[in-house]
mmCIF file of C-alpha atoms in Angstrom:
data_model
loop_
_atom_site.group_PDB
_atom_site.id
_atom_site.type_symbol
_atom_site.label_atom_id
_atom_site.label_comp_id
_atom_site.label_asym_id
_atom_site.label_seq_id
_atom_site.Cartn_x
_atom_site.Cartn_y
_atom_site.Cartn_z
ATOM 1 C CA UNK A 1 0.593 0.180 -0.117
ATOM 2 C CA UNK A 2 1.322 3.856 -1.022
ATOM 3 C CA UNK A 3 1.232 6.492 0.922
ATOM 4 C CA UNK A 4 1.550 9.967 -0.704
ATOM 5 C CA UNK A 5 2.698 13.604 -0.348
ATOM 6 C CA UNK A 6 4.303 16.892 -1.759
ATOM 7 C CA UNK A 7 5.315 19.004 -0.553
ATOM 8 C CA UNK A 8 5.824 22.654 -2.030
ATOM 9 C CA UNK A 9 7.675 25.937 -0.782
ATOM 10 C CA UNK A 10 6.185 28.918 -0.225
ATOM 11 C CA UNK A 11 8.631 31.727 2.124
ATOM 12 C CA UNK A 12 11.384 30.994 4.935
ATOM 13 C CA UNK A 13 10.626 27.498 5.587
ATOM 14 C CA UNK A 14 7.749 28.072 4.959
ATOM 15 C CA UNK A 15 6.306 24.284 3.041
ATOM 16 C CA UNK A 16 2.701 23.885 1.579
ATOM 17 C CA UNK A 17 1.671 20.459 1.806
ATOM 18 C CA UNK A 18 -0.901 18.693 0.444
ATOM 19 C CA UNK A 19 -1.358 14.868 1.289
ATOM 20 C CA UNK A 20 -2.724 12.524 -0.604
ATOM 21 C CA UNK A 21 -5.843 13.396 -2.431
ATOM 22 C CA UNK A 22 -6.093 16.436 -1.761
ATOM 23 C CA UNK A 23 -5.837 17.408 1.777
ATOM 24 C CA UNK A 24 -3.752 20.425 3.023
ATOM 25 C CA UNK A 25 -1.414 21.171 6.083
ATOM 26 C CA UNK A 26 1.143 23.699 6.372
ATOM 27 C CA UNK A 27 4.793 23.142 7.681
ATOM 28 C CA UNK A 28 7.134 25.892 9.156
ATOM 29 C CA UNK A 29 9.732 25.875 11.656
ATOM 30 C CA UNK A 30 9.455 26.125 15.072
ATOM 31 C CA UNK A 31 10.507 30.057 15.143
ATOM 32 C CA UNK A 32 7.221 30.779 12.574
ATOM 33 C CA UNK A 33 4.286 28.808 14.244
ATOM 34 C CA UNK A 34 0.734 29.724 13.360
ATOM 35 C CA UNK A 35 -1.832 27.974 11.871
ATOM 36 C CA UNK A 36 1.392 25.169 10.668
ATOM 37 C CA UNK A 37 3.231 22.381 12.607
ATOM 38 C CA UNK A 38 6.931 21.519 12.505
ATOM 39 C CA UNK A 39 7.827 18.069 11.081
ATOM 40 C CA UNK A 40 8.927 16.729 14.563
ATOM 41 C CA UNK A 41 5.909 18.310 16.022
ATOM 42 C CA UNK A 42 3.803 16.072 13.691
ATOM 43 C CA UNK A 43 5.994 12.933 13.941
ATOM 44 C CA UNK A 44 4.848 12.872 18.354
ATOM 45 C CA UNK A 45 1.763 13.502 16.431
ATOM 46 C CA UNK A 46 2.260 9.873 14.173
ATOM 47 C CA UNK A 47 4.350 8.130 16.988
ATOM 48 C CA UNK A 48 1.125 9.054 19.830
ATOM 49 C CA UNK A 49 -1.701 8.648 17.351
ATOM 50 C CA UNK A 50 -0.656 5.270 16.231
ATOM 51 C CA UNK A 51 -0.015 3.439 19.389
ATOM 52 C CA UNK A 52 -3.404 4.915 19.849
ATOM 53 C CA UNK A 53 -5.735 3.496 17.213
ATOM 54 C CA UNK A 54 -3.994 0.534 17.997
ATOM 55 C CA UNK A 55 -4.945 1.233 22.132
ATOM 56 C CA UNK A 56 -8.796 1.830 21.606
ATOM 57 C CA UNK A 57 -9.292 -0.620 18.191
ATOM 58 C CA UNK A 58 -8.193 -3.753 21.011
ATOM 59 C CA UNK A 59 -9.056 -2.582 24.476
ATOM 60 C CA UNK A 60 -13.329 -2.457 21.999
ATOM 61 C CA UNK A 61 -12.479 -6.391 20.810
ATOM 62 C CA UNK A 62 -11.015 -7.265 24.649
ATOM 63 C CA UNK A 63 -14.433 -5.943 25.022
ATOM 64 C CA UNK A 64 -13.789 -2.882 27.584
ATOM 65 C CA UNK A 65 -16.039 -0.477 27.758
ATOM 66 C CA UNK A 66 -14.249 2.831 26.963
ATOM 67 C CA UNK A 67 -15.364 5.520 27.410
ATOM 68 C CA UNK A 68 -12.633 8.210 27.306
ATOM 69 C CA UNK A 69 -8.868 7.576 25.878
ATOM 70 C CA UNK A 70 -6.740 11.053 26.393
ATOM 71 C CA UNK A 71 -2.925 10.639 25.503
ATOM 72 C CA UNK A 72 -0.118 13.370 26.131
ATOM 73 C CA UNK A 73 3.305 12.935 24.512
ATOM 74 C CA UNK A 74 6.271 14.803 25.406
ATOM 75 C CA UNK A 75 9.772 14.822 22.924
ATOM 76 C CA UNK A 76 12.649 15.685 23.878
ATOM 77 C CA UNK A 77 15.256 17.169 21.730
ATOM 78 C CA UNK A 78 18.731 16.965 21.710
ATOM 79 C CA UNK A 79 20.664 19.634 21.603
ATOM 80 C CA UNK A 80 23.383 19.236 19.456
ATOM 81 C CA UNK A 81 22.415 18.888 15.358
ATOM 82 C CA UNK A 82 20.951 15.893 14.059
ATOM 83 C CA UNK A 83 18.087 17.341 17.579
ATOM 84 C CA UNK A 84 15.974 13.924 17.051
ATOM 85 C CA UNK A 85 14.852 13.151 20.560
ATOM 86 C CA UNK A 86 16.354 11.288 23.230
ATOM 87 C CA UNK A 87 13.535 10.848 25.429
ATOM 88 C CA UNK A 88 9.784 10.124 24.597
ATOM 89 C CA UNK A 89 6.909 10.286 27.438
ATOM 90 C CA UNK A 90 3.734 9.046 25.843
ATOM 91 C CA UNK A 91 1.338 8.720 28.073
ATOM 92 C CA UNK A 92 -2.582 7.172 28.212
ATOM 93 C CA UNK A 93 -6.289 8.122 30.252
ATOM 94 C CA UNK A 94 -7.949 5.303 29.870
ATOM 95 C CA UNK A 95 -11.486 5.993 31.410
ATOM 96 C CA UNK A 96 -14.559 3.774 31.429
ATOM 97 C CA UNK A 97 -16.216 0.901 32.872
ATOM 98 C CA UNK A 98 -14.455 -1.955 34.899
ATOM 99 C CA UNK A 99 -11.802 -1.337 32.548
ATOM 100 C CA UNK A 100 -8.836 -4.243 33.480
ATOM 101 C CA UNK A 101 -5.128 -3.742 34.269
ATOM 102 C CA UNK A 102 -4.020 -6.161 32.482
ATOM 103 C CA UNK A 103 -6.204 -5.331 29.177
ATOM 104 C CA UNK A 104 -4.612 -2.527 29.319
ATOM 105 C CA UNK A 105 -0.788 -2.849 29.580
ATOM 106 C CA UNK A 106 -1.378 -6.130 26.472
ATOM 107 C CA UNK A 107 -3.029 -3.679 24.184
ATOM 108 C CA UNK A 108 -0.167 -1.090 24.703
ATOM 109 C CA UNK A 109 2.526 -4.427 24.560
ATOM 110 C CA UNK A 110 0.785 -5.035 21.473
ATOM 111 C CA UNK A 111 1.102 -2.212 20.110
ATOM 112 C CA UNK A 112 4.398 -1.491 20.439
ATOM 113 C CA UNK A 113 5.726 -4.731 19.532
ATOM 114 C CA UNK A 114 3.668 -5.816 16.246
ATOM 115 C CA UNK A 115 1.635 -3.109 15.431
ATOM 116 C CA UNK A 116 3.098 0.107 15.327
ATOM 117 C CA UNK A 117 3.946 0.823 12.227
ATOM 118 C CA UNK A 118 5.530 4.479 13.321
ATOM 119 C CA UNK A 119 7.496 2.327 16.679
ATOM 120 C CA UNK A 120 8.574 -0.375 14.036
ATOM 121 C CA UNK A 121 10.684 2.154 12.927
ATOM 122 C CA UNK A 122 12.464 3.985 15.029
ATOM 123 C CA UNK A 123 15.929 3.205 16.116
ATOM 124 C CA UNK A 124 16.173 1.205 19.619
ATOM 125 C CA UNK A 125 17.722 4.146 21.183
ATOM 126 C CA UNK A 126 15.297 6.564 20.975
ATOM 127 C CA UNK A 127 13.617 5.536 24.632
ATOM 128 C CA UNK A 128 9.524 5.729 24.588
ATOM 129 C CA UNK A 129 8.752 5.531 28.327
ATOM 130 C CA UNK A 130 4.837 4.743 28.277
ATOM 131 C CA UNK A 131 2.480 5.056 31.361
ATOM 132 C CA UNK A 132 -1.210 4.765 32.614
ATOM 133 C CA UNK A 133 -3.305 5.834 34.311
ATOM 134 C CA UNK A 134 -6.860 3.716 34.609
ATOM 135 C CA UNK A 135 -9.787 6.121 35.348
ATOM 136 C CA UNK A 136 -13.866 5.540 35.857
ATOM 137 C CA UNK A 137 -14.619 3.612 37.691
ATOM 138 C CA UNK A 138 -15.727 4.201 42.074
ATOM 139 C CA UNK A 139 -11.731 3.921 42.929
ATOM 140 C CA UNK A 140 -9.600 6.498 42.725
ATOM 141 C CA UNK A 141 -7.545 6.276 39.147
ATOM 142 C CA UNK A 142 -4.340 4.497 39.546
ATOM 143 C CA UNK A 143 -1.395 5.180 37.053
ATOM 144 C CA UNK A 144 0.537 2.854 35.898
ATOM 145 C CA UNK A 145 4.070 2.133 34.658
ATOM 146 C CA UNK A 146 4.813 -0.053 31.907
ATOM 147 C CA UNK A 147 7.540 -2.745 31.135
ATOM 148 C CA UNK A 148 8.871 -3.242 27.869
ATOM 149 C CA UNK A 149 8.103 -6.726 26.813
ATOM 150 C CA UNK A 150 11.831 -8.514 27.205
ATOM 151 C CA UNK A 151 11.961 -9.312 23.250
ATOM 152 C CA UNK A 152 12.051 -5.020 23.334
ATOM 153 C CA UNK A 153 14.492 -4.456 26.127
ATOM 154 C CA UNK A 154 16.566 -7.010 24.628
ATOM 155 C CA UNK A 155 16.592 -4.816 21.626
ATOM 156 C CA UNK A 156 17.282 -2.047 22.203
ATOM 157 C CA UNK A 157 20.466 -3.119 24.411
ATOM 158 C CA UNK B 1 13.676 21.259 23.520
ATOM 159 C CA UNK B 2 10.300 19.492 24.781
ATOM 160 C CA UNK B 3 7.540 19.099 22.138
ATOM 161 C CA UNK B 4 4.201 18.384 23.268
ATOM 162 C CA UNK B 5 0.671 16.729 21.810
ATOM 163 C CA UNK B 6 -2.477 15.865 23.211
ATOM 164 C CA UNK B 7 -5.293 13.772 21.994
ATOM 165 C CA UNK B 8 -8.269 12.878 22.434
ATOM 166 C CA UNK B 9 -10.542 10.018 20.945
ATOM 167 C CA UNK B 10 -13.678 11.364 19.675
ATOM 168 C CA UNK B 11 -14.575 8.094 18.056
ATOM 169 C CA UNK B 12 -14.239 4.844 16.031
ATOM 170 C CA UNK B 13 -10.404 5.790 15.770
ATOM 171 C CA UNK B 14 -11.409 9.339 14.981
ATOM 172 C CA UNK B 15 -8.563 11.389 17.295
ATOM 173 C CA UNK B 16 -8.336 15.233 17.556
ATOM 174 C CA UNK B 17 -5.245 16.665 18.632
ATOM 175 C CA UNK B 18 -3.808 20.038 19.962
ATOM 176 C CA UNK B 19 -0.116 20.373 19.269
ATOM 177 C CA UNK B 20 2.376 22.928 22.006
ATOM 178 C CA UNK B 21 -0.562 25.418 23.425
ATOM 179 C CA UNK B 22 -3.283 25.244 20.864
ATOM 180 C CA UNK B 23 -3.216 24.338 16.913
ATOM 181 C CA UNK B 24 -4.906 22.098 15.773
ATOM 182 C CA UNK B 25 -5.147 19.144 13.617
ATOM 183 C CA UNK B 26 -7.199 15.547 12.850
ATOM 184 C CA UNK B 27 -5.980 12.120 12.916
ATOM 185 C CA UNK B 28 -8.468 8.418 11.475
ATOM 186 C CA UNK B 29 -7.678 5.763 10.073
ATOM 187 C CA UNK B 30 -6.917 5.631 6.383
ATOM 188 C CA UNK B 31 -11.015 4.374 5.422
ATOM 189 C CA UNK B 32 -12.373 7.372 6.969
ATOM 190 C CA UNK B 33 -10.698 10.299 5.360
ATOM 191 C CA UNK B 34 -11.747 13.881 4.779
ATOM 192 C CA UNK B 35 -10.199 16.242 6.056
ATOM 193 C CA UNK B 36 -8.439 13.979 9.006
ATOM 194 C CA UNK B 37 -4.307 12.232 8.076
ATOM 195 C CA UNK B 38 -3.619 8.909 9.548
ATOM 196 C CA UNK B 39 -0.318 8.623 11.560
ATOM 197 C CA UNK B 40 1.527 6.959 8.672
ATOM 198 C CA UNK B 41 0.721 10.342 6.420
ATOM 199 C CA UNK B 42 2.093 12.656 9.263
ATOM 200 C CA UNK B 43 4.653 10.888 9.498
ATOM 201 C CA UNK B 44 5.530 10.885 6.026
ATOM 202 C CA UNK B 45 5.300 14.356 5.801
ATOM 203 C CA UNK B 46 7.565 14.713 8.773
ATOM 204 C CA UNK B 47 10.243 12.130 7.142
ATOM 205 C CA UNK B 48 10.182 15.127 3.605
ATOM 206 C CA UNK B 49 9.497 18.593 5.987
ATOM 207 C CA UNK B 50 13.054 18.006 7.944
ATOM 208 C CA UNK B 51 14.540 17.048 4.666
ATOM 209 C CA UNK B 52 12.843 20.229 2.527
ATOM 210 C CA UNK B 53 13.826 22.848 5.441
ATOM 211 C CA UNK B 54 17.655 21.632 5.394
ATOM 212 C CA UNK B 55 17.312 21.981 1.550
ATOM 213 C CA UNK B 56 15.401 24.927 1.351
ATOM 214 C CA UNK B 57 18.384 26.501 4.507
ATOM 215 C CA UNK B 58 21.418 25.335 3.197
ATOM 216 C CA UNK B 59 21.277 26.111 -0.705
ATOM 217 C CA UNK B 60 20.643 29.624 0.369
ATOM 218 C CA UNK B 61 23.781 30.454 2.748
ATOM 219 C CA UNK B 62 25.658 28.625 -0.339
ATOM 220 C CA UNK B 63 24.230 31.564 -2.755
ATOM 221 C CA UNK B 64 22.860 28.917 -4.639
ATOM 222 C CA UNK B 65 19.471 30.963 -6.199
ATOM 223 C CA UNK B 66 15.838 28.889 -5.355
ATOM 224 C CA UNK B 67 13.490 29.857 -6.799
ATOM 225 C CA UNK B 68 10.698 27.150 -7.025
ATOM 226 C CA UNK B 69 11.398 23.555 -4.760
ATOM 227 C CA UNK B 70 8.918 20.938 -4.664
ATOM 228 C CA UNK B 71 8.880 17.514 -3.061
ATOM 229 C CA UNK B 72 7.295 14.498 -3.433
ATOM 230 C CA UNK B 73 7.744 11.472 -1.149
ATOM 231 C CA UNK B 74 5.720 7.980 -1.472
ATOM 232 C CA UNK B 75 6.061 5.217 0.544
ATOM 233 C CA UNK B 76 4.927 1.574 0.540
ATOM 234 C CA UNK B 77 4.667 0.002 3.271
ATOM 235 C CA UNK B 78 4.890 -3.555 4.229
ATOM 236 C CA UNK B 79 1.544 -6.464 3.586
ATOM 237 C CA UNK B 80 1.598 -7.580 8.078
ATOM 238 C CA UNK B 81 1.982 -6.065 10.666
ATOM 239 C CA UNK B 82 3.749 -3.767 12.153
ATOM 240 C CA UNK B 83 2.772 -1.994 8.278
ATOM 241 C CA UNK B 84 5.787 0.300 8.266
ATOM 242 C CA UNK B 85 7.439 1.841 4.796
ATOM 243 C CA UNK B 86 9.655 -0.926 3.935
ATOM 244 C CA UNK B 87 10.405 1.387 0.965
ATOM 245 C CA UNK B 88 10.434 5.598 0.650
ATOM 246 C CA UNK B 89 11.011 7.530 -2.043
ATOM 247 C CA UNK B 90 12.055 11.253 -2.104
ATOM 248 C CA UNK B 91 12.104 13.293 -5.383
ATOM 249 C CA UNK B 92 13.102 16.887 -4.715
ATOM 250 C CA UNK B 93 12.274 19.531 -7.692
ATOM 251 C CA UNK B 94 15.014 22.521 -7.399
ATOM 252 C CA UNK B 95 14.016 25.125 -9.381
ATOM 253 C CA UNK B 96 15.826 28.087 -9.690
ATOM 254 C CA UNK B 97 18.818 30.580 -11.583
ATOM 255 C CA UNK B 98 22.956 28.038 -12.366
ATOM 256 C CA UNK B 99 21.979 26.349 -9.320
ATOM 257 C CA UNK B 100 25.022 23.948 -8.624
ATOM 258 C CA UNK B 101 24.044 19.949 -9.032
ATOM 259 C CA UNK B 102 26.997 19.773 -6.595
ATOM 260 C CA UNK B 103 25.488 22.528 -4.142
ATOM 261 C CA UNK B 104 22.513 19.857 -4.813
ATOM 262 C CA UNK B 105 23.757 16.685 -3.433
ATOM 263 C CA UNK B 106 25.578 18.751 -0.046
ATOM 264 C CA UNK B 107 22.471 19.614 0.901
ATOM 265 C CA UNK B 108 21.275 16.668 0.700
ATOM 266 C CA UNK B 109 23.718 14.653 2.140
ATOM 267 C CA UNK B 110 24.513 17.265 5.108
ATOM 268 C CA UNK B 111 20.509 16.788 5.878
ATOM 269 C CA UNK B 112 20.530 12.837 6.258
ATOM 270 C CA UNK B 113 23.565 12.818 8.125
ATOM 271 C CA UNK B 114 23.837 15.694 10.138
ATOM 272 C CA UNK B 115 20.667 17.680 10.109
ATOM 273 C CA UNK B 116 17.244 15.462 9.825
ATOM 274 C CA UNK B 117 16.344 14.740 13.178
ATOM 275 C CA UNK B 118 12.687 12.507 11.529
ATOM 276 C CA UNK B 119 16.330 10.361 9.555
ATOM 277 C CA UNK B 120 18.555 9.997 12.078
ATOM 278 C CA UNK B 121 15.241 8.615 14.527
ATOM 279 C CA UNK B 122 14.804 5.268 11.688
ATOM 280 C CA UNK B 123 16.038 2.261 11.217
ATOM 281 C CA UNK B 124 18.866 1.660 7.906
ATOM 282 C CA UNK B 125 16.421 -1.149 7.227
ATOM 283 C CA UNK B 126 14.017 1.729 5.871
ATOM 284 C CA UNK B 127 15.293 2.560 3.134
ATOM 285 C CA UNK B 128 15.604 5.926 1.754
ATOM 286 C CA UNK B 129 15.536 6.265 -1.729
ATOM 287 C CA UNK B 130 15.949 10.475 -2.912
ATOM 288 C CA UNK B 131 16.764 11.550 -6.828
ATOM 289 C CA UNK B 132 16.709 15.190 -7.059
ATOM 290 C CA UNK B 133 15.698 17.411 -10.439
ATOM 291 C CA UNK B 134 17.468 20.476 -11.155
ATOM 292 C CA UNK B 135 15.170 22.965 -13.393
ATOM 293 C CA UNK B 136 15.271 26.674 -14.513
ATOM 294 C CA UNK B 137 17.621 27.565 -16.749
ATOM 295 C CA UNK B 138 17.899 27.496 -20.472
ATOM 296 C CA UNK B 139 19.018 23.947 -20.385
ATOM 297 C CA UNK B 140 16.882 20.632 -19.908
ATOM 298 C CA UNK B 141 15.813 19.471 -16.518
ATOM 299 C CA UNK B 142 18.340 17.021 -15.965
ATOM 300 C CA UNK B 143 17.333 14.096 -12.849
ATOM 301 C CA UNK B 144 20.341 12.791 -10.691
ATOM 302 C CA UNK B 145 20.732 9.526 -7.666
ATOM 303 C CA UNK B 146 21.689 10.639 -4.629
ATOM 304 C CA UNK B 147 24.110 7.970 -3.845
ATOM 305 C CA UNK B 148 23.889 7.422 0.426
ATOM 306 C CA UNK B 149 27.624 8.701 1.589
ATOM 307 C CA UNK B 150 29.853 5.103 2.991
ATOM 308 C CA UNK B 151 28.814 5.927 6.305
ATOM 309 C CA UNK B 152 25.675 6.366 5.724
ATOM 310 C CA UNK B 153 25.607 3.334 2.951
ATOM 311 C CA UNK B 154 27.656 0.898 5.909
ATOM 312 C CA UNK B 155 25.876 1.484 8.257
ATOM 313 C CA UNK B 156 22.584 0.102 6.381
ATOM 314 C CA UNK B 157 24.052 -3.191 5.468
#
C-alpha cells in the first residue's frame, strides 16, 4: 500500500503540503508557528496516533467499555544536531467501566511490539517511556508504568 | 527542547489532536479520510518536511538562487504487521538560476547524515531512495539519483 504527499516551498522555511489526493497541511520552523506545524511535531503526533488507534481498537475487541481515551506525548530533543528525540514520554488516560489493567497493559504491548508502524521504524536508541492511568470506576484513579517486554528490552540494549 | 501534543478520542479511530499550546489537527484511519490524516501520512510529511527545510536552508546559505522547491514523497508499506514503510521514495525538484548540482547533492547529504532529526531516528532497514531534478536554466531539466555517503551505506548494511 502506497502513501504519498507533495510539498511546495512558500517562503522562508514555510511549506504547503498536499497529502494524498488533496488534504492540506502547512509546515514551518519552530519560530514561525501560527497554523503551521513543525516536522518534529507531526512526527510526535504520528507516533502517539498510531499507538492510540491500536489501543482503542484492541481494547474494543477485548470488550473493555472505554468511555474516554486521552493521550499526552512529550518529546525531549537533543541539543546538538541531529536534534532528534532522545526521550519520548507517552501517557494514556483510559476512562471506562471496570477496565482491566491487564487488558490495557496487553494492548500497549501489542501496539509497541507488533502493530504500531511508526514505532517499528524507530531506532532502539529513541527511548519511549509509557505510563497509563485507569479512571472511571468508583475507586481512585491509578497510574502505572508500562514495562517493555523482554524482546523489546533485549533489542534496545 | 520539549515538544508536546495531546490527543483525545472522538469515535471509532478518530482522534482530535492539540499540538503545543493549541494548534489543532485531526487523525483518523485510512478508510475514514475527510479532513483528517493518518499517523503514517503525518510521519511521511514529517520526514519530507525536515529534509526539505534543511535543503532550503543550506542552499540559501550556499547562495544558490532558489526560485522553487517541490518535493514529492511516497512510502510503500509492508503487507504484514507492523506495516511500516519498507521503502520510501523522495524526490526534490529544485528550480533556480544556475543551481549547481554539487550544491544540491551536498545539501541532501548534510540533511541525511547530520541535520534531519526525523531521519536520524529511523532504523537503517527503512530505505530512503532520493532523486532530484534541477530545473530553471535554459538547458533541459536533469534528474539525478542521490548516492548515500559511505558512512550511511555502511550503517545500512
